[in-house]
XYZ file of C-alpha atoms in Angstrom:
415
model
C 0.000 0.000 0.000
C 2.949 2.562 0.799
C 4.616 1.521 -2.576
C 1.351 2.422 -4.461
C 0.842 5.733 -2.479
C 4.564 6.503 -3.667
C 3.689 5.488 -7.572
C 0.705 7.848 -7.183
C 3.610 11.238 -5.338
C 5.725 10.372 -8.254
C 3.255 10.186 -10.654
C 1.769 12.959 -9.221
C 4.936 15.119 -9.580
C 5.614 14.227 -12.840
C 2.201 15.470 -14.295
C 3.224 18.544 -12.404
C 6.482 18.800 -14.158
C 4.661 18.242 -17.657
C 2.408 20.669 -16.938
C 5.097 23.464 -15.815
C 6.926 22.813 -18.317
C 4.058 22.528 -21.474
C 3.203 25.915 -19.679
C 6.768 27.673 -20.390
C 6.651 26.626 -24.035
C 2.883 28.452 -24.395
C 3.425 31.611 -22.447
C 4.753 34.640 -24.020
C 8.357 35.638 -24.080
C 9.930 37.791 -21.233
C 7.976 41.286 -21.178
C 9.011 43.360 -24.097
C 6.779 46.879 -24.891
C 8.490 47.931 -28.411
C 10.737 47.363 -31.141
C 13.932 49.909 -30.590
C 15.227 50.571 -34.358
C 18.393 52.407 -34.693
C 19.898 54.607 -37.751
C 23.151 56.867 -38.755
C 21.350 58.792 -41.128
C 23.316 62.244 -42.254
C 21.555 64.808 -40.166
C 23.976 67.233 -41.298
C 26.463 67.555 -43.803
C 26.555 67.162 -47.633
C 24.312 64.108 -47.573
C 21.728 66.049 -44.974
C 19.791 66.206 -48.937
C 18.263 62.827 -48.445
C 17.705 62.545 -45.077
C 15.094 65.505 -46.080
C 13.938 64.094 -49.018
C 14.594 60.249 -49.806
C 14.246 57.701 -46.804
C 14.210 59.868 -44.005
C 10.887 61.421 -44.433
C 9.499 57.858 -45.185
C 10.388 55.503 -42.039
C 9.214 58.282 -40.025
C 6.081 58.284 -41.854
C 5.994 54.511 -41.508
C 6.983 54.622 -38.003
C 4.145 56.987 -37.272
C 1.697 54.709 -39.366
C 2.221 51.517 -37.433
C 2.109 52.873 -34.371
C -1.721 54.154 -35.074
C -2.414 50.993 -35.621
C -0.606 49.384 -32.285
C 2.406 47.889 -33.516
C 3.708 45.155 -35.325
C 2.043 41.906 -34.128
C 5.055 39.735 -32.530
C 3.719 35.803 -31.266
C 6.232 35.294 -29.263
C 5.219 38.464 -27.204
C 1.393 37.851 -27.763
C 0.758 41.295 -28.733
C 1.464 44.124 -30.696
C 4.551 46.068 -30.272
C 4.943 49.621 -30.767
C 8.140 51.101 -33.013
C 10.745 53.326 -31.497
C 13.642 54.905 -33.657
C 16.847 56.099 -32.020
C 18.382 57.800 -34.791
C 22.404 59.294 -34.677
C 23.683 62.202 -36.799
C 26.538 60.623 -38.772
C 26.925 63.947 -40.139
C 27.665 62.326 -43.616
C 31.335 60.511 -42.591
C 31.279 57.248 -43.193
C 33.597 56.427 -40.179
C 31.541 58.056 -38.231
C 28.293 56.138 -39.456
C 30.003 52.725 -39.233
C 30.809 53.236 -35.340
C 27.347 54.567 -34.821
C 26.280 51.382 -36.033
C 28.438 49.262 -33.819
C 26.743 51.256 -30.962
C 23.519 50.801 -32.014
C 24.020 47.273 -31.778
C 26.557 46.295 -29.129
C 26.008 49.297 -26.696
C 22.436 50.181 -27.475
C 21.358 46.975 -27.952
C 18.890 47.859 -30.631
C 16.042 45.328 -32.000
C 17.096 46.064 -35.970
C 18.901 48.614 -37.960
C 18.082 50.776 -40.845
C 20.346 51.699 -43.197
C 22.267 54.789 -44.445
C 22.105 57.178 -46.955
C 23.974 56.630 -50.208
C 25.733 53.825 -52.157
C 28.992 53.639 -50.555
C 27.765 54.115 -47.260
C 25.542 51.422 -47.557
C 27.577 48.883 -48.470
C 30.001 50.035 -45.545
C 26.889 49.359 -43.307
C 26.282 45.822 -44.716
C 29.087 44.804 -43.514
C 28.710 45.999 -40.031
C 24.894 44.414 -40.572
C 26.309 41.325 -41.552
C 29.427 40.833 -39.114
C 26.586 41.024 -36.181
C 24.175 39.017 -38.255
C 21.406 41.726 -38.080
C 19.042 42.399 -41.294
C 19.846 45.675 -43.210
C 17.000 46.369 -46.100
C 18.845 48.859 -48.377
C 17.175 52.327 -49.188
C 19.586 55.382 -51.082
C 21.617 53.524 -52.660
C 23.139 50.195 -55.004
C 25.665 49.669 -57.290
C 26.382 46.844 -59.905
C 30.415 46.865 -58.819
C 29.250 45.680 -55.818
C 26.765 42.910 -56.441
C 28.600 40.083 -56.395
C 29.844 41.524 -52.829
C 25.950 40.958 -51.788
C 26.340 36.808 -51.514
C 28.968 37.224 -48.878
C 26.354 39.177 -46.764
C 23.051 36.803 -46.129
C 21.738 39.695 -44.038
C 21.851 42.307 -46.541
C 19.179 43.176 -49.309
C 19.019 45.930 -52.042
C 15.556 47.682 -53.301
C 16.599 50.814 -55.204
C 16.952 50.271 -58.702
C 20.511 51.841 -60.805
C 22.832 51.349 -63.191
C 22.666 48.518 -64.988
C 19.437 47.269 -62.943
C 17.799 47.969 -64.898
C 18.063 51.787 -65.353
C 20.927 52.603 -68.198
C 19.642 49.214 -70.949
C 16.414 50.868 -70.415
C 17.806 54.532 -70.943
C 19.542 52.953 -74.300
C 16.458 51.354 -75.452
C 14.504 54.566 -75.051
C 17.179 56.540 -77.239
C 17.130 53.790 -79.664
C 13.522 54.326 -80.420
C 13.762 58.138 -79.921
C 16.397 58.281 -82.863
C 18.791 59.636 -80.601
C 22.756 59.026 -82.195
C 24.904 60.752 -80.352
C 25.483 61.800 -76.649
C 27.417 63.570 -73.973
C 28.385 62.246 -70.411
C 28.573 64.228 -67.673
C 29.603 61.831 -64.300
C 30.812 62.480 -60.645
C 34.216 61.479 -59.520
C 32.672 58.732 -57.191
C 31.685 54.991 -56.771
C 28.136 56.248 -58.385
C 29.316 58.129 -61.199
C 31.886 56.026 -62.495
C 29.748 53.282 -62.330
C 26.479 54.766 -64.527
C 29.496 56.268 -66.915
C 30.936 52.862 -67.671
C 27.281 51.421 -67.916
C 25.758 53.815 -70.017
C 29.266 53.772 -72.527
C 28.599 50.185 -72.762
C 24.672 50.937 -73.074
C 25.223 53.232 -75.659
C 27.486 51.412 -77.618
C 25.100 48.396 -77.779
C 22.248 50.754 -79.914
C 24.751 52.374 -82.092
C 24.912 55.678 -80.086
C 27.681 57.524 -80.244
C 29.234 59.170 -76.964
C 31.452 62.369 -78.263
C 32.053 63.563 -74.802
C 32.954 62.007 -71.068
C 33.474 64.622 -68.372
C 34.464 64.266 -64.862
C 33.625 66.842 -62.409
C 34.497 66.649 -58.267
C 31.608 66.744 -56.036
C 31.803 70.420 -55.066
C 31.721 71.754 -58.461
C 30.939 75.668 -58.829
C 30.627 75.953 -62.427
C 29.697 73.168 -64.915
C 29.757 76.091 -67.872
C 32.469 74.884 -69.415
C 31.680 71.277 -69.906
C 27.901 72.317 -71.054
C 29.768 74.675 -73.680
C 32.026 71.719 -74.966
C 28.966 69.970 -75.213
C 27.123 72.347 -76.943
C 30.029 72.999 -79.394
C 29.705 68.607 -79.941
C 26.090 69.057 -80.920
C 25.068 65.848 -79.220
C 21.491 64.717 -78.919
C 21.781 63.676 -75.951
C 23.225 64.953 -72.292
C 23.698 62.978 -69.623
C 24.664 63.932 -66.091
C 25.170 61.631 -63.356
C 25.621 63.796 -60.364
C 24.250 64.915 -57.162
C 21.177 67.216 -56.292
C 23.671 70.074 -55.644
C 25.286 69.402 -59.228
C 22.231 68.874 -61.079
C 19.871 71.775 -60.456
C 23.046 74.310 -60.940
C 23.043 71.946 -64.480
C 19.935 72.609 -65.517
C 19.899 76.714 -64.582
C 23.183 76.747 -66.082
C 21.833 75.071 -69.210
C 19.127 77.163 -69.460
C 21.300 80.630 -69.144
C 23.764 79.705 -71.885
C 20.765 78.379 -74.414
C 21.997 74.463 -74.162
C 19.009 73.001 -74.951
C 19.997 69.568 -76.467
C 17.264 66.982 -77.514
C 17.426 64.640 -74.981
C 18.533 65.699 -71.615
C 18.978 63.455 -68.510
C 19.894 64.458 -64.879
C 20.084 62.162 -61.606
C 20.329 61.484 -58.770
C 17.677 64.747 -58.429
C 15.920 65.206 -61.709
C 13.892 62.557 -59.719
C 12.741 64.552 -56.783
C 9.584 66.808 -57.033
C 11.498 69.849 -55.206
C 13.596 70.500 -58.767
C 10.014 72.184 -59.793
C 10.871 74.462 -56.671
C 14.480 75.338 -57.476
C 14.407 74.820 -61.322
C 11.218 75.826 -62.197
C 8.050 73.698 -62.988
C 7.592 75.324 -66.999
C 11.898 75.045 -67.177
C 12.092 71.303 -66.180
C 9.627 70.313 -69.186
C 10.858 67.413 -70.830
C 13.846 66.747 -68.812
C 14.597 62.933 -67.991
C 15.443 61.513 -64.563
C 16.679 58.083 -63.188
C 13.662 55.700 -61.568
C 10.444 56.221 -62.260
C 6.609 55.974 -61.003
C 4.159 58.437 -60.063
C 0.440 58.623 -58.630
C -0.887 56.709 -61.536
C 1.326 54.005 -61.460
C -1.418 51.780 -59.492
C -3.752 52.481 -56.779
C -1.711 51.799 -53.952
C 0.453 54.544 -55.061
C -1.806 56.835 -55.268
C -3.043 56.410 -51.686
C 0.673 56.313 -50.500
C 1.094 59.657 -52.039
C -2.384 61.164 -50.841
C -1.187 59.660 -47.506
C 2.183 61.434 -47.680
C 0.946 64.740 -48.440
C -1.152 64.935 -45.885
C 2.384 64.849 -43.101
C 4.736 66.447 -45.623
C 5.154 69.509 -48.500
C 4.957 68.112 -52.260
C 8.699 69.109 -52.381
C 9.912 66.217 -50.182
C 8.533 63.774 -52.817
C 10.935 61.221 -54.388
C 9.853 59.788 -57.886
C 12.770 57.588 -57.903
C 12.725 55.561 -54.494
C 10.113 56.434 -52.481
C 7.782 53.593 -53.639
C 10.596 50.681 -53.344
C 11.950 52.282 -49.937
C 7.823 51.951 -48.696
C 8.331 48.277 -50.080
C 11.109 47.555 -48.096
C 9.549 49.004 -44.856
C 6.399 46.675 -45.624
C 8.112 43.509 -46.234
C 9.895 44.598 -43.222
C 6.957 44.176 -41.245
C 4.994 41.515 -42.400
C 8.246 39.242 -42.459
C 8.316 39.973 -38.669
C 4.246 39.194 -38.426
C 5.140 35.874 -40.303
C 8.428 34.952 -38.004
C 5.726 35.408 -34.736
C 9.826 36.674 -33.228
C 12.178 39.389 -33.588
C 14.963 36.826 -34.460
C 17.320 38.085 -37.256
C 18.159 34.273 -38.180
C 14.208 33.271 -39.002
C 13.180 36.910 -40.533
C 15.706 36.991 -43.190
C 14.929 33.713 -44.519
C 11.857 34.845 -44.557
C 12.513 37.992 -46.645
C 14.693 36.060 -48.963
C 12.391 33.351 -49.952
C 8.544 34.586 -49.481
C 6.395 37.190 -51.342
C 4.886 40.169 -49.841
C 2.297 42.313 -51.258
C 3.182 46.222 -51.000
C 2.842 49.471 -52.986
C 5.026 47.532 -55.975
C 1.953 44.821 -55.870
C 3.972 41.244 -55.494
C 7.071 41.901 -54.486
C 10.041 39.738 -53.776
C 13.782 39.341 -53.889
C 15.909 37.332 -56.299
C 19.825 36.740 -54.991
C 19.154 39.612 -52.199
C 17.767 42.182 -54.926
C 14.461 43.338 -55.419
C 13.046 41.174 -58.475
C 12.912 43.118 -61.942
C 9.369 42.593 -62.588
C 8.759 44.798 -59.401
C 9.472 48.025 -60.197
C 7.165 50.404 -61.606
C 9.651 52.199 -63.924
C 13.478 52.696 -64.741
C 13.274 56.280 -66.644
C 10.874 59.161 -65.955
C 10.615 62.177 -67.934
C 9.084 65.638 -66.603
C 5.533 66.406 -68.590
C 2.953 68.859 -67.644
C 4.769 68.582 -63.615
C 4.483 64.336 -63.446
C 7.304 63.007 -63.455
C 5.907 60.161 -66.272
C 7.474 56.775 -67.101
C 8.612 56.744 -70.705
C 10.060 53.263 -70.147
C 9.491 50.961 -73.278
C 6.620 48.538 -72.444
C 3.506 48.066 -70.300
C 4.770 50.555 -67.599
C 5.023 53.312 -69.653
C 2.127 55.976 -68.420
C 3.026 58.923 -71.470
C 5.258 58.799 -74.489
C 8.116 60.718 -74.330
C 9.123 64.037 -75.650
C 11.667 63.973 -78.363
C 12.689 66.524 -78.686
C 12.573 68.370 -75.490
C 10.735 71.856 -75.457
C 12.792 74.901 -75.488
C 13.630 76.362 -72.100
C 11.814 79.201 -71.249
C 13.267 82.475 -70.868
C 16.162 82.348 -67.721
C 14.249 84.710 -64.780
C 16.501 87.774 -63.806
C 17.900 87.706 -60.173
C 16.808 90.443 -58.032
């Protein structure tokens, strides 16, 4: 009878231990009230440009958006957690950005990172992303020189479309069909320039365009008036400068004031952005080309993102180039987490690299780390009427091109 009543204590103890223990697996992870994201984003400096008017204005607005709704659903928290940036001023030095990040992470102890603004700076982050296994979903920036780089870092992934994906075959093709046969290159002594210069000679040289002209210029360039005159002189159909916003708008006013008007004219990064109506002029602008390319018509869900985005910010902070894959990103960002149930780095990058996601793009997905062709909206936009249109060859295309572009309108005298 005492050996039975002893089965019975064990047994007893046993269930107890089963239960305690079936109990640990089904209750909720330690307490946890939000998701801490961190960012070195160029707050100041010569890169301060974006933060105002590429990605910065749009994970704040995304920020902002999830938390009306709660949070991002977590189920191994059993609830919704709310979003909180903590966001460093890497005051556009890259050195300084890449120890910000190491902070973020090993100091901080942040959930996730976002990344930096522009190409080289990005790639300098994926590799901080990457050495501490945490996910980085590119925004400014991407480069072809450095794609096969992207297969050594699992944890990295690249939405903005450039050079040769799929932006300058594209620009070729439309010149092809535009008649265009010869052209001038204007580039920026940097990873970006030199890159879209050596795609676009090879571009080029695949339709039978020929390039009469290839021009350097440093980043803090006063006056382009000399290589627009040289150009002039050439008579090309074509122009092409790949520089910065605070190369290209003095480009197109300088155009304008020395009567360069060639038939084809493309400027970027910044031809892109809505605020070149604002500095250039909305009637002076007319026909110019730009890199990327969508707009409200591109689907309904862009149109709601933009009536959505003008309702927190001015027209002029509008990006026609990456605002619509950057608001991708941030979307697969979130439902990858919602489909992980965790905030584990490990299970919500295999996630983003093998599933589909439905965002502003419609399906969207990535192939080898990089947002899938078929994605994006457009590769070239052209300024018409104050839409930045895409004249890409094909289904995208919402307007036909301009060929040749109008005259500019008279230069207005400074006061």
């Amino acid at each position: 009878m005492i050996r039975v009543t002893r089965l019975f204590k064990l047994f007893g103890l046993l269930m107890v231990g089963v239960l305690m223990i079936s109990m640990m697996f089904a209750m909720p992870a330690a307490a946890k009230d939000k998701i801490i994201i961190g960012a070195a984003r160029p707050l100041s400096g010569p890169l301060a440009f974006f933060e105002a008017n590429a990605f910065g204005p749009l994970y704040k607005m995304w920020v902002k958006e999830v938390n009306a709704e709660g949070g991002i659903y977590v189920k191994e928290y059993g609830k919704k957690l709310l979003v909180e940036m903590k966001v460093y001023d890497d005051k556009s030095d890259m050195g300084t950005m890449t120890r910000l990040l190491d902070k973020l992470i090993l100091q901080d102890k942040v959930d996730f990172i976002f990344p930096p603004a522009s190409t080289a700076f990005l790639f300098a982050a994926a590799a901080v992303a990457n050495r501490h296994n945490y996910i980085l979903i590119g925004a400014e920036g991407g480069a072809a020189s450095l794609v096969d780089k992207i297969k050594n870092m699992p944890y990295f992934f690249m939405v903005l479309n450039f050079s040769n994906h799929y932006q300058m075959p594209m620009l070729a093709d439309i010149y092809k069909d535009l008649g265009v046969k010869t052209a001038a290159i204007m580039f920026i002594e940097d990873l970006h320039g030199i890159e879209y210069r050596d795609v676009a000679l090879k571009e080029f040289a695949r339709v039978g365009i020929e390039v009469k002209m290839v021009k350097s210029t440093p980043p803090d360039i006063k006056d382009v008036s000399p290589i627009l005159k040289q150009a002039k002189a050439l008579n090309v159909d074509a122009f092409c400068g790949f520089v910065y916003p605070d190369v290209v708008f003095p480009t197109v006013l300088t155009s304008q004031a020395i009567g360069y008007n060639p038939k084809a004219m493309l400027m970027g990064p910044g031809g892109n952005f809505e605020v070149i109506k604002y500095v250039c002029g909305a009637e002076t602008i007319e026909g110019l080309m730009g890199e990327g390319a969508w707009n409200a018509k591109s689907s309904p869900a862009a149109k709601d993102f933009v009536d959505r985005f003008l309702k927190l910010y001015p027209p002029q902070a509008l990006d026609w180039w990456g605002h619509n894959v950057y608001w991708a990103g941030l979307q697969v960002f979130k439902q990858a987490i919602e489909r992980a149930g965790t905030l584990n780095q490990k299970k919500i990058r295999k996630i983003i690299a093998t599933e589909k996601f439905d965002t502003i793009l419609g399906p969207t997905w990535f192939e080898n780390q990089m947002l899938a062709k078929d994605c994006y909206q457009g590769q070239i936009g052209q300024w018409q009427n104050g839409i930045f249109e895409v004249i890409d060859i094909g289904p995208k295309r919402t307007a036909k091109p301009i060929y040749p572009k109008p005259p500019w309108p008279p230069a207005k005298k400074k006061k």
